[in-house]
DNA sequence: CGACCATTTGATATGGATCAAGCGATGTGG
DNA sequence: CCACATCGCTTGATCCATATCAAATGGTCG
């Protein structure tokens, strides 16, 4: 099993809020798993625009690469603990153990599916993007209609390909329409999930 | 080797211009390789907007899935011949042959890289998107500065997340600036590659 | 030649970006 | 404990890139 392999050869690290885990184009020596907190991957264009590739929550893996270098950089969104697994050790386990190799393939496949969802997101309107984002954040281990956003508005904007002002205004608008409630900026209650879902595919 | 495996268990088919190879959500029974022509994958949203996932040229593989169903549909852009490989046969080869399994993983990884490039494209301006698209189409087997576009302006627009008018205007603008020349709408000569490249990352 | 389709071009509208304040939490030093 | 700076977020006013609507052009095939 993959998780057993990871645990046996991985090293636990903790990373401070905002600190870099690895940089774009650095040699891809490690594969990581989030143990607690949230990690974002990102890329900064020459003119300063930033694209966030994905957010990774507890239990998810990131930093799996095929080339020699990372194609995005990775930073801790908040305080994080992560498991760092040496790529070569893992490869050697995978070459002896088909199940582990298959699990690594599945991680890549999951990553691909994530990227496809992201592409579909980026051709939509601002309302649709924000709605889709909230719904995505609302699924997972947390219960039903409460969403705790670990990331800033700027992070959300850079993930959605919008500006911070547009994200803020759209959230305000959803709140005015009573689809959601925003007790604090990082904590959102979804009252009318159907209204948000109506804005999807 | 993967290609040998594909050739031995694959069946050659030809597909007419515009015809569907498989549909979104259909059971994913086959993995395909383009032998000649170009294939596009796409997804149509409920309101009619169409997103093109990718274009596949001769030699490239498409339709590799992990779930039970295809996540995009696939159509022939022009007259095409393709090789259809039964997924279960291939899986059984892969389970016995590590090299084949590894190659399949690489196909997924290439697909992921493609998706990441696509995401980066979609956060840019219209000029940058079109420039990047032309440069991408200009690499590959064809020689240097000549691009033959197998697809329509509408296909390009749906790939880039723009309208057909914007794509057309942007191409006209590049021609006016003498970066390119457009003898016919499907045939483009790149005169100033650097000018296009300047619009990228 | 005439019908049809893809593409280009023109005129106008608009969603989201940009520029600019204001506001509310959190923290720091006096 | 309170001014005051700072930071993240929201709100307002205006602008602009791209969409939308509409028409002209050109290429292809019967």
Short mmCIF file of C-alpha atoms in Angstrom, two decimals, chain A residues 19-148:
data_model
loop_
_atom_site.label_atom_id
_atom_site.label_comp_id
_atom_site.label_asym_id
_atom_site.label_seq_id
_atom_site.Cartn_x
_atom_site.Cartn_y
_atom_site.Cartn_z
CA UNK A 19 6.83 29.81 3.63
CA UNK A 20 8.01 28.09 0.50
CA UNK A 21 8.26 24.30 0.43
CA UNK A 22 9.92 24.18 -2.96
CA UNK A 23 10.37 26.56 -5.88
CA UNK A 24 9.44 26.29 -9.52
CA UNK A 25 12.27 24.76 -11.56
CA UNK A 26 14.09 23.41 -8.53
CA UNK A 27 15.13 19.75 -8.77
CA UNK A 28 12.13 17.61 -7.84
CA UNK A 29 13.64 15.52 -5.07
CA UNK A 30 10.62 14.95 -2.90
CA UNK A 31 7.00 13.97 -3.12
CA UNK A 32 4.89 15.40 -0.30
CA UNK A 33 1.77 14.58 1.62
CA UNK A 34 -0.14 17.13 3.68
CA UNK A 35 -0.56 15.96 7.28
CA UNK A 36 -2.22 19.11 8.57
CA UNK A 37 -2.95 22.56 7.19
CA UNK A 38 -3.23 23.58 3.54
CA UNK A 39 -0.65 23.92 0.79
CA UNK A 40 -0.94 25.89 -2.44
CA UNK A 41 1.07 25.46 -5.63
CA UNK A 42 1.71 28.53 -7.73
CA UNK A 43 3.55 30.07 -10.59
CA UNK A 44 4.46 33.73 -11.03
CA UNK A 45 4.54 35.17 -14.54
CA UNK A 46 7.21 37.64 -15.55
CA UNK A 47 4.85 40.61 -15.16
CA UNK A 48 3.87 39.67 -11.61
CA UNK A 49 0.56 37.95 -12.29
CA UNK A 50 0.30 34.87 -10.12
CA UNK A 51 -1.48 31.65 -11.03
CA UNK A 52 -2.41 29.23 -8.28
CA UNK A 53 -2.38 25.66 -9.54
CA UNK A 54 -4.23 24.03 -6.68
CA UNK A 55 -4.87 23.89 -2.96
CA UNK A 56 -3.99 20.68 -1.13
CA UNK A 57 -5.70 19.78 2.12
CA UNK A 58 -4.83 17.29 4.80
CA UNK A 59 -4.32 13.81 3.35
CA UNK A 60 -3.59 14.96 -0.20
CA UNK A 61 -0.31 14.51 -2.04
CA UNK A 62 1.52 17.14 -4.07
CA UNK A 63 4.86 17.64 -5.77
CA UNK A 64 4.70 14.49 -7.88
CA UNK A 65 6.75 15.22 -10.99
CA UNK A 66 8.09 13.30 -13.99
CA UNK A 67 10.61 15.75 -15.26
CA UNK A 68 13.66 16.63 -13.22
CA UNK A 69 12.21 19.84 -11.81
CA UNK A 70 9.04 21.14 -10.19
CA UNK A 71 6.71 22.89 -12.59
CA UNK A 72 5.06 24.98 -9.87
CA UNK A 73 6.33 26.20 -6.54
CA UNK A 74 4.59 25.18 -3.31
CA UNK A 75 3.92 27.22 -0.19
CA UNK A 76 2.15 26.70 3.11
CA UNK A 77 -1.14 28.61 3.16
CA UNK A 78 -1.24 28.46 6.95
CA UNK A 79 0.84 26.62 9.51
CA UNK A 80 1.41 23.17 8.02
CA UNK A 81 2.89 19.80 8.73
CA UNK A 82 3.91 17.72 5.75
CA UNK A 83 5.54 14.40 5.01
CA UNK A 84 8.49 14.59 2.60
CA UNK A 85 9.23 11.39 0.70
CA UNK A 86 12.44 10.97 -1.25
CA UNK A 87 11.57 10.45 -4.86
CA UNK A 88 14.32 7.97 -5.64
CA UNK A 89 13.56 5.80 -2.64
CA UNK A 90 9.91 5.80 -3.62
CA UNK A 91 10.75 4.96 -7.22
CA UNK A 92 12.79 2.03 -6.13
CA UNK A 93 9.91 0.77 -3.98
CA UNK A 94 7.55 1.27 -6.92
CA UNK A 95 9.79 -0.63 -9.30
CA UNK A 96 9.62 -3.67 -6.99
CA UNK A 97 6.00 -3.28 -5.98
CA UNK A 98 3.34 -3.02 -8.67
CA UNK A 99 0.67 -1.90 -6.25
CA UNK A 100 2.71 1.08 -5.16
CA UNK A 101 3.46 1.95 -8.80
CA UNK A 102 -0.25 1.76 -9.56
CA UNK A 103 -1.09 4.05 -6.65
CA UNK A 104 1.41 6.60 -7.93
CA UNK A 105 -0.30 6.46 -11.28
CA UNK A 106 -3.61 7.11 -9.56
CA UNK A 107 -2.17 10.19 -7.88
CA UNK A 108 -1.22 11.53 -11.31
CA UNK A 109 -4.66 10.71 -12.63
CA UNK A 110 -6.31 12.54 -9.74
CA UNK A 111 -4.10 15.50 -10.46
CA UNK A 112 -5.18 15.43 -14.09
CA UNK A 113 -8.82 15.38 -13.15
CA UNK A 114 -8.23 18.34 -10.86
CA UNK A 115 -6.57 20.22 -13.73
CA UNK A 116 -9.53 19.47 -16.01
CA UNK A 117 -11.95 20.84 -13.45
CA UNK A 118 -9.77 23.91 -13.17
CA UNK A 119 -9.82 24.45 -16.93
CA UNK A 120 -13.60 24.16 -16.96
CA UNK A 121 -13.72 26.71 -14.16
CA UNK A 122 -11.59 29.23 -16.03
CA UNK A 123 -13.92 29.60 -18.99
CA UNK A 124 -16.88 30.55 -16.81
CA UNK A 125 -18.21 33.83 -15.47
CA UNK A 126 -17.03 35.29 -12.17
CA UNK A 127 -20.21 34.18 -10.38
CA UNK A 128 -19.87 30.66 -11.66
CA UNK A 129 -16.20 30.48 -10.70
CA UNK A 130 -16.81 31.63 -7.16
CA UNK A 131 -19.84 29.36 -6.75
CA UNK A 132 -17.87 26.37 -8.02
CA UNK A 133 -14.99 27.23 -5.71
CA UNK A 134 -17.23 27.46 -2.66
CA UNK A 135 -18.90 24.16 -3.51
CA UNK A 136 -15.52 22.49 -3.95
CA UNK A 137 -14.30 23.83 -0.63
CA UNK A 138 -17.55 22.73 0.96
CA UNK A 139 -17.02 19.11 0.08
CA UNK A 140 -14.57 16.95 1.93
CA UNK A 141 -14.19 16.06 5.56
CA UNK A 142 -16.00 19.14 6.90
CA UNK A 143 -19.67 18.81 7.64
CA UNK A 144 -22.30 19.94 5.19
CA UNK A 145 -22.85 23.63 4.90
CA UNK A 146 -19.96 25.17 6.81
CA UNK A 147 -16.87 26.24 4.97
CA UNK A 148 -13.65 27.30 6.63
#
